[in-house]
XYZ file of N, CA, C and O in Angstrom:
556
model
N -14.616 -25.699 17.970
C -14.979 -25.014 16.740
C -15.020 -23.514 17.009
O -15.575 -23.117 18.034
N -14.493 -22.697 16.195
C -14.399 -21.315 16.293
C -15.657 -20.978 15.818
O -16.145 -21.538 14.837
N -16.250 -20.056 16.477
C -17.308 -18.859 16.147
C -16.901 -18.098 14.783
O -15.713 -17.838 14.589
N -18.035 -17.690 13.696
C -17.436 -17.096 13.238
C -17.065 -15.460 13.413
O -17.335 -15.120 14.565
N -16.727 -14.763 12.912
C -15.760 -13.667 13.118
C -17.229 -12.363 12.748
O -17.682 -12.331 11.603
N -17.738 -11.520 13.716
C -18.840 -10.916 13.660
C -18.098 -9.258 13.889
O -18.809 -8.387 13.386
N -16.939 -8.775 14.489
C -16.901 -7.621 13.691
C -16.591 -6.861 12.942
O -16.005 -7.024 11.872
N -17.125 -5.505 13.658
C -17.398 -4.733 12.210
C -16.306 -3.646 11.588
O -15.670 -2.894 12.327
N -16.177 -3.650 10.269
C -14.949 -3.301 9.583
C -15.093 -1.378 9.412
O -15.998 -0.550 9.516
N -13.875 -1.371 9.154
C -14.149 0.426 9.124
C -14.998 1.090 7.436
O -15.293 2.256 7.174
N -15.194 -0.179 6.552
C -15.647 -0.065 5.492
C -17.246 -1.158 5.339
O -17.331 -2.365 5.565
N -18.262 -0.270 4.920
C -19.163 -1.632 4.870
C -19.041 -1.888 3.158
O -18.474 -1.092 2.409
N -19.613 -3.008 2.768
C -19.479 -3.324 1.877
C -19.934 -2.763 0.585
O -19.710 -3.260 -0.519
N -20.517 -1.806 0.802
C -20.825 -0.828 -0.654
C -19.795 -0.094 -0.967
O -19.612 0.141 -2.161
N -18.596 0.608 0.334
C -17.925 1.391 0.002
C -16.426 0.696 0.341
O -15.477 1.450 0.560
N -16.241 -0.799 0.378
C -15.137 -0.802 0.086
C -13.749 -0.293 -0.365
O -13.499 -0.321 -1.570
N -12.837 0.165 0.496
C -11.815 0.695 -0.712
C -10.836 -0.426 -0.955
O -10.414 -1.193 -0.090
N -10.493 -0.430 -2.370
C -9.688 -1.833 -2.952
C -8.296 -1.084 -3.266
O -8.059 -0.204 -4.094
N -7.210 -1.906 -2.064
C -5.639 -1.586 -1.844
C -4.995 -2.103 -2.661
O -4.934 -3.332 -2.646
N -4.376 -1.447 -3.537
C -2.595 -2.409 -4.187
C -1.880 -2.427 -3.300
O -1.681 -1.474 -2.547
N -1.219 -3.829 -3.210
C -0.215 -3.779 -2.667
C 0.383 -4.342 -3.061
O 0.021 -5.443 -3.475
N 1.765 -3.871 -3.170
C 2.939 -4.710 -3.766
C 4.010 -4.810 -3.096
O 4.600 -3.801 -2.709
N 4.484 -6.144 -2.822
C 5.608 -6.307 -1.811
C 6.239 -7.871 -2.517
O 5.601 -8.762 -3.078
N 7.357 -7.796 -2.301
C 8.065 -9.269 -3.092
C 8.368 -10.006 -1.732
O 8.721 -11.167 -1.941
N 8.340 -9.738 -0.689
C 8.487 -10.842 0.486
C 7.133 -11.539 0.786
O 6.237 -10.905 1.343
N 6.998 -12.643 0.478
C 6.016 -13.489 0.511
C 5.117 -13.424 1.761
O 3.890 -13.370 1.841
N 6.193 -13.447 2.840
C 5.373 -13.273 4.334
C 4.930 -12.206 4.788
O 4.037 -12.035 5.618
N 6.014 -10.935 3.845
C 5.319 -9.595 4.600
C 3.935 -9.870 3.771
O 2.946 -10.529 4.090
N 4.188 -9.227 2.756
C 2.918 -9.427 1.737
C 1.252 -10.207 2.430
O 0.100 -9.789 2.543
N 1.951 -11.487 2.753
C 0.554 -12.228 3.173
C -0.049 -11.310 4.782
O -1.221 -11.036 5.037
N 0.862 -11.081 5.426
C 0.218 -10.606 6.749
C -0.364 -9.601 6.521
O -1.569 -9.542 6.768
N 0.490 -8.245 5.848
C -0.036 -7.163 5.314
C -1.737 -7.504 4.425
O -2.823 -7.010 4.729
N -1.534 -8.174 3.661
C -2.741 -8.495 2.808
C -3.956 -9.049 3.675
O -5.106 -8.782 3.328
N -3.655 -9.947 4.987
C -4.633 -10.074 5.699
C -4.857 -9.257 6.555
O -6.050 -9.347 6.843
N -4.282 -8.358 7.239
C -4.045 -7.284 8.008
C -5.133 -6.366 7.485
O -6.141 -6.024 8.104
N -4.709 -5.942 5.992
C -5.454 -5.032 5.617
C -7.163 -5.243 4.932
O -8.027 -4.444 4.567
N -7.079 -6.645 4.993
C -8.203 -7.232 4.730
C -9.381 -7.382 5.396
O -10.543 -7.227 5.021
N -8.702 -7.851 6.899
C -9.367 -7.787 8.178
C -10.004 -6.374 8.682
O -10.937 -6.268 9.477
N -9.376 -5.429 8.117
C -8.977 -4.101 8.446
C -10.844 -3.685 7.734
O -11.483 -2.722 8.157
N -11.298 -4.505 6.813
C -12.117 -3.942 5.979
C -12.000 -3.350 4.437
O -12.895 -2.806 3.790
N -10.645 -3.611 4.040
C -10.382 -3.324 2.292
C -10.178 -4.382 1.423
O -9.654 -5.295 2.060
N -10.280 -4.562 0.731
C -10.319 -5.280 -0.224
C -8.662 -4.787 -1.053
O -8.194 -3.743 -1.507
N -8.216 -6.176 -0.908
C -6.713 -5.900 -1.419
C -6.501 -6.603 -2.497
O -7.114 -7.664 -2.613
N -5.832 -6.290 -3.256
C -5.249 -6.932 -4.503
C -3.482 -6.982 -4.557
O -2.797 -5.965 -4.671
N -3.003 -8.188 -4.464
C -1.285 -8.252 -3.814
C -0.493 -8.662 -5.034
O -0.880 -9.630 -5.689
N 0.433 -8.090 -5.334
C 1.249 -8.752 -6.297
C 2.850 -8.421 -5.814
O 3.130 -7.580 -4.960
N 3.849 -9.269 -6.550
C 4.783 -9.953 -5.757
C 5.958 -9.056 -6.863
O 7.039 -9.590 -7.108
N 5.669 -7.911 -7.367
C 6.619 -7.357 -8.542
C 5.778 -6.408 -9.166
O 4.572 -6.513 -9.393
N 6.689 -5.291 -9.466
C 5.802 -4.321 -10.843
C 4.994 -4.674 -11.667
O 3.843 -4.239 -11.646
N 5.490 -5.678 -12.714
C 5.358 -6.020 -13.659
C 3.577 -6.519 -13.669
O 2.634 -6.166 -14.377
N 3.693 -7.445 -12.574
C 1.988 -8.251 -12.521
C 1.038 -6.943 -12.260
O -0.051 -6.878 -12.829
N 1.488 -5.885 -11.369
C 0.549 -4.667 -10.931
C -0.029 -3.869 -12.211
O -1.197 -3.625 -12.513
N 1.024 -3.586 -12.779
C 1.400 -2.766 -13.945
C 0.284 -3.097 -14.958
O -0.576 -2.301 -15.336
N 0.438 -4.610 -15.411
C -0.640 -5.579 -16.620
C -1.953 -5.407 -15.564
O -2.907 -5.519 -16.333
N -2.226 -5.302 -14.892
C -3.801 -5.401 -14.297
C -4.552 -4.233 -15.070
O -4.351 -3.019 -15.041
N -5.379 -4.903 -15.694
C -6.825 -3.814 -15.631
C -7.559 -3.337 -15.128
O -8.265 -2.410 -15.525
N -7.562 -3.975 -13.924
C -8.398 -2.907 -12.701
C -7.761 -2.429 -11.933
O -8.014 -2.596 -10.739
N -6.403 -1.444 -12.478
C -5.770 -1.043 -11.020
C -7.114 0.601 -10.887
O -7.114 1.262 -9.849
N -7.908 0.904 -11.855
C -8.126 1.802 -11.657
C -9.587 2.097 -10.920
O -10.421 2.990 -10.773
N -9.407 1.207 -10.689
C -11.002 0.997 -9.804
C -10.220 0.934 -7.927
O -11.040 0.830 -7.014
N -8.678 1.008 -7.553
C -8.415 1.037 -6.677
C -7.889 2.552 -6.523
O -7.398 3.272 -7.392
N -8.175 2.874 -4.930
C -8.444 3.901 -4.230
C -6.653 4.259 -3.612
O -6.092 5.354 -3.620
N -6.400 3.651 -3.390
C -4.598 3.823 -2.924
C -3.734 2.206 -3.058
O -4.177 1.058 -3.033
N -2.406 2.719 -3.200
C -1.259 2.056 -3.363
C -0.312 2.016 -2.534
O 0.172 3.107 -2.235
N 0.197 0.928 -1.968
C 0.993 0.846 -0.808
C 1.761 -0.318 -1.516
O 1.378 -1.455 -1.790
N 3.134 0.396 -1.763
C 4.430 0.182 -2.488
C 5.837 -0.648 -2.033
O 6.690 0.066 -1.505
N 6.107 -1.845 -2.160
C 7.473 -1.517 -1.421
C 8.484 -0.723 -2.514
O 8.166 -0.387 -3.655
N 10.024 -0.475 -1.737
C 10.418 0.286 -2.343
C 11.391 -0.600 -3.162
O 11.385 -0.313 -4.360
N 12.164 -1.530 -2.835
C 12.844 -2.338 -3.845
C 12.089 -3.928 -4.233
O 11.884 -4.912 -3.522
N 11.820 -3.667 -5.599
C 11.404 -4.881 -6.248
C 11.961 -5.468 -6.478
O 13.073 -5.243 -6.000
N 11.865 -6.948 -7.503
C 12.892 -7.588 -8.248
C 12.650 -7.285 -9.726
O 13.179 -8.099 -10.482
N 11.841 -6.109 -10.413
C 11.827 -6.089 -11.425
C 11.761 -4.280 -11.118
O 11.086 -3.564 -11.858
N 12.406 -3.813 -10.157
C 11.796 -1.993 -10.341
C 12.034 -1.871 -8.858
O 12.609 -2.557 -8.014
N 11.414 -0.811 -8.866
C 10.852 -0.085 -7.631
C 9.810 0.762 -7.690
O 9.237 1.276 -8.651
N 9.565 0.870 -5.974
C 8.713 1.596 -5.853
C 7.891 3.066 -6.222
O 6.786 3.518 -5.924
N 9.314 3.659 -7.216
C 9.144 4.922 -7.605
C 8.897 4.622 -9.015
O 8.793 5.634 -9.707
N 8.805 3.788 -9.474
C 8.982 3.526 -10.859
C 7.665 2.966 -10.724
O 6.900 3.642 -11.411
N 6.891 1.765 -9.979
C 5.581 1.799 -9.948
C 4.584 3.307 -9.975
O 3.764 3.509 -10.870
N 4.834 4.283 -8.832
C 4.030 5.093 -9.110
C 4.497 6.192 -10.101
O 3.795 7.139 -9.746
N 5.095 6.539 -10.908
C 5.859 7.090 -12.029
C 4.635 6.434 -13.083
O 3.623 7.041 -13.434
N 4.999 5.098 -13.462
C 4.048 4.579 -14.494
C 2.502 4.510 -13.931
O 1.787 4.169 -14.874
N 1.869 4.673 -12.953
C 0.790 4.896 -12.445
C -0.018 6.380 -13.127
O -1.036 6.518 -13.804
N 0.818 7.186 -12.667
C 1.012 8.433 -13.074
C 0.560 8.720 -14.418
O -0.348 9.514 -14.665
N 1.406 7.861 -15.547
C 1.426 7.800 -17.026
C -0.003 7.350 -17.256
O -0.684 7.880 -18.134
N -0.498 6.317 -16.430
C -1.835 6.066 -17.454
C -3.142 6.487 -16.654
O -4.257 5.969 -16.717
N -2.655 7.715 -15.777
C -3.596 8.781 -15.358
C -4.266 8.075 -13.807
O -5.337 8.415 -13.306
N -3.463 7.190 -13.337
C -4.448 6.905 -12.051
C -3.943 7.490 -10.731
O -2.792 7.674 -10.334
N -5.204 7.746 -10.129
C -4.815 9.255 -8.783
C -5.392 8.246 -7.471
O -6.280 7.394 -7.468
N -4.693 8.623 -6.630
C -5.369 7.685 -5.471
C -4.378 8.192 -4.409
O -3.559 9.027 -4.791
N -4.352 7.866 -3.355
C -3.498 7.630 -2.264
C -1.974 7.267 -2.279
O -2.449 6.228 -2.738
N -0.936 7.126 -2.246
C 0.304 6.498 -2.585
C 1.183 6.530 -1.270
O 1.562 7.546 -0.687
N 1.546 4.618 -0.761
C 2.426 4.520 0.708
C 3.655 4.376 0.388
O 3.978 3.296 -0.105
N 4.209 4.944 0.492
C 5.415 3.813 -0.033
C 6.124 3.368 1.073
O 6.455 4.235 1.882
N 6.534 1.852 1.366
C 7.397 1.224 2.463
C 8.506 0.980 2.122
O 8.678 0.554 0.980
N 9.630 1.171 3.013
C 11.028 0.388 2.843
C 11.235 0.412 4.169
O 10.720 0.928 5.161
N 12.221 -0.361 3.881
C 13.510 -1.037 4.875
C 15.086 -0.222 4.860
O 16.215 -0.623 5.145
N 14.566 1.080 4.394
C 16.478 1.698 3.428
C 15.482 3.260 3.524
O 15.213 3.916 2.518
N 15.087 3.603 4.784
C 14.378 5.001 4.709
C 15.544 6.038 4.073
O 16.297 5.511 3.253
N 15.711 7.114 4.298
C 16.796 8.208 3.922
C 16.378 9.419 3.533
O 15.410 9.215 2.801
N 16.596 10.662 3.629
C 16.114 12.167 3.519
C 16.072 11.668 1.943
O 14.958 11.335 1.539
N 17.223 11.580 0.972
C 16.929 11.392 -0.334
C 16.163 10.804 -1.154
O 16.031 11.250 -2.294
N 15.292 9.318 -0.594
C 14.329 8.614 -1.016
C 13.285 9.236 -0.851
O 12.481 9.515 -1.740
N 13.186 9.557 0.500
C 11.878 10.545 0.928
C 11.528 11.390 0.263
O 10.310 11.564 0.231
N 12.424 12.326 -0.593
C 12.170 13.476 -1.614
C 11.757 13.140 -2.551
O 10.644 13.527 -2.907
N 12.636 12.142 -3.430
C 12.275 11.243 -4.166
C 10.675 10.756 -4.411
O 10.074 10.762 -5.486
N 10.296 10.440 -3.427
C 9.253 9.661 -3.423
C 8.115 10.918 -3.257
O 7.094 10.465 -3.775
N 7.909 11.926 -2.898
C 6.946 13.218 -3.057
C 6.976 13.553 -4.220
O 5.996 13.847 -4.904
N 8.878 13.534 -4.785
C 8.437 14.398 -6.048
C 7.923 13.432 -7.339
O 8.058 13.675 -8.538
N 7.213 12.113 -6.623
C 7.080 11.597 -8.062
C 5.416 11.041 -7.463
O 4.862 10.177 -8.142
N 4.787 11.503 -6.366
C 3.573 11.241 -6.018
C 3.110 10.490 -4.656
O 1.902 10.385 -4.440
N 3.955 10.021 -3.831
C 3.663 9.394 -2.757
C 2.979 10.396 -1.840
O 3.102 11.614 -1.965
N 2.315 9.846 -0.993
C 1.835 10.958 -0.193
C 2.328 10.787 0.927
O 2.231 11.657 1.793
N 3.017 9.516 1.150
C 3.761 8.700 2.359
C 4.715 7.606 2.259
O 4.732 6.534 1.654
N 5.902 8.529 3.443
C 6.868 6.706 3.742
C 6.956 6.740 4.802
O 7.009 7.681 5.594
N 6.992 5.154 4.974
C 6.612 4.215 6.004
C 7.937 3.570 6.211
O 8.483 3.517 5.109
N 8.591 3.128 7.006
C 9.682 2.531 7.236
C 9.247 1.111 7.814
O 8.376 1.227 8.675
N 9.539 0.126 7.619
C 9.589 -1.348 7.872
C 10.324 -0.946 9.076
O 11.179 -0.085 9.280
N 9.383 -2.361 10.273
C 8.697 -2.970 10.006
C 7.157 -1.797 10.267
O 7.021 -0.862 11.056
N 6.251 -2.339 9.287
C 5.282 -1.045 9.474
C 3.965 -1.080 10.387
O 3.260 -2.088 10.387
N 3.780 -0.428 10.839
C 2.826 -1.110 12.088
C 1.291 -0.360 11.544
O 1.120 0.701 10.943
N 0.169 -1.519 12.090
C -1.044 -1.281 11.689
C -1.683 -0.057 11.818
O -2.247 0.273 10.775
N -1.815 0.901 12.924
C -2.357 1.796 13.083
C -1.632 2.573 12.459
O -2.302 3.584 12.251
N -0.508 2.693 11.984
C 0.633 3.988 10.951
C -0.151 4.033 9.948
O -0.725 5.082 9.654
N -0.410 2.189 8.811
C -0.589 2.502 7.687
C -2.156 2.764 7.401
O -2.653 3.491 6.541
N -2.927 1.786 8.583
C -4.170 2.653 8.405
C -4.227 4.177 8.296
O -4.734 4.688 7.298
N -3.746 4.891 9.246
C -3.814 6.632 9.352
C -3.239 7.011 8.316
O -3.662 8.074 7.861
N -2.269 6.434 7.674
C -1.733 6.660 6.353
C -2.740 6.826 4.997
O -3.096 7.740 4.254
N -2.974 5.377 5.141
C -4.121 4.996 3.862
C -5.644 6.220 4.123
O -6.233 6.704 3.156
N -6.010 6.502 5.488
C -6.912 7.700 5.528
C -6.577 9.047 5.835
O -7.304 9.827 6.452
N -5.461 9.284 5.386
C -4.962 10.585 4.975
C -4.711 11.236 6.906
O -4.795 12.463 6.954
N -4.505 10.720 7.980
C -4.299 10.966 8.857
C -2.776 11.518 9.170
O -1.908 11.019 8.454
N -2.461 12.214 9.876
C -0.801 12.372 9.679
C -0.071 10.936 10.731
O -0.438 10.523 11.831
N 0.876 10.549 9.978
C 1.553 9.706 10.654
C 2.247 9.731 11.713
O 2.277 10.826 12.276
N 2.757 8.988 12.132
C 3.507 9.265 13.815
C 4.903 9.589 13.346
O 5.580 8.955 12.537
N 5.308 11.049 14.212
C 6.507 11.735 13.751
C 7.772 10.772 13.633
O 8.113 10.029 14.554
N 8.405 10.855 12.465
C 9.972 10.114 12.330
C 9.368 9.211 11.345
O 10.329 8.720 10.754
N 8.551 8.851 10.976
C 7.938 7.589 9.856
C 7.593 8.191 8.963
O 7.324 7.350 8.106
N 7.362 9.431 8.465
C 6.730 10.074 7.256
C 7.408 11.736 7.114
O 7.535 12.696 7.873
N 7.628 11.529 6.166
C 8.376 13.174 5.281
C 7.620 14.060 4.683
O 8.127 15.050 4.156
């Protein structure tokens, strides 16, 4: 029988910060979502724009960590409409298809970060707390 799991998270529970994340690969998604869970945040995962988009509490969350191609959008088009109904937070955006042109892209419409797949834990933590990222992963 396993012990249960006694430590301690970089968030205690009053100050939770609650992550979007949106990723359409089922497996990244789940690791990421426990990853960042374990991590101490409270995540909320959806598998497409569209489900993120209809939520009513995206605005009670603190940052957004994006992939960049959906099956209904992308990642720039999530935080674009973010934008529209006034919510400010943090913004990651991940892909698999980095490029000087996405990268621009993605500042001039609010990201504060890209992350290139596959994305490793200590990047997107320092990411998500405004830390600078490790050179060649962020523009």
């Amino acid at each position: 029988m396993l012990a249960p799991q006694t430590a301690r998270t970089p968030h205690s529970d009053a100050e939770r910060c609650r992550v979007l994340l949106v990723e359409d690969d089922a497996g990244v998604r789940r690791s990421m979502h426990l990853m960042l869970h374990g991590s101490g945040y409270e995540v909320r995962s959806y598998s497409a724009a569209g489900p993120l988009l209809s939520d009513p509490d995206i605005h009670a969350a603190r940052c957004l960590i994006a992939d960049y191609r959906l099956p209904d959008g992308d990642g720039l088009g999530i935080r674009r409409a973010l934008a529209r109904l006034g919510w400010q937070g943090r913004s990651i955006l991940i892909t698999a298809f980095p490029s000087l042109t996405l990268r621009e892209a993605a500042h001039a419409c609010g990201y504060d970060v890209v992350l290139e797949k596959p994305v490793r834990q200590h990047e997107l933590i320092a990411a998500m707390q405004g830390a600078a990222p490790a050179p060649g992963n962020a523009a």
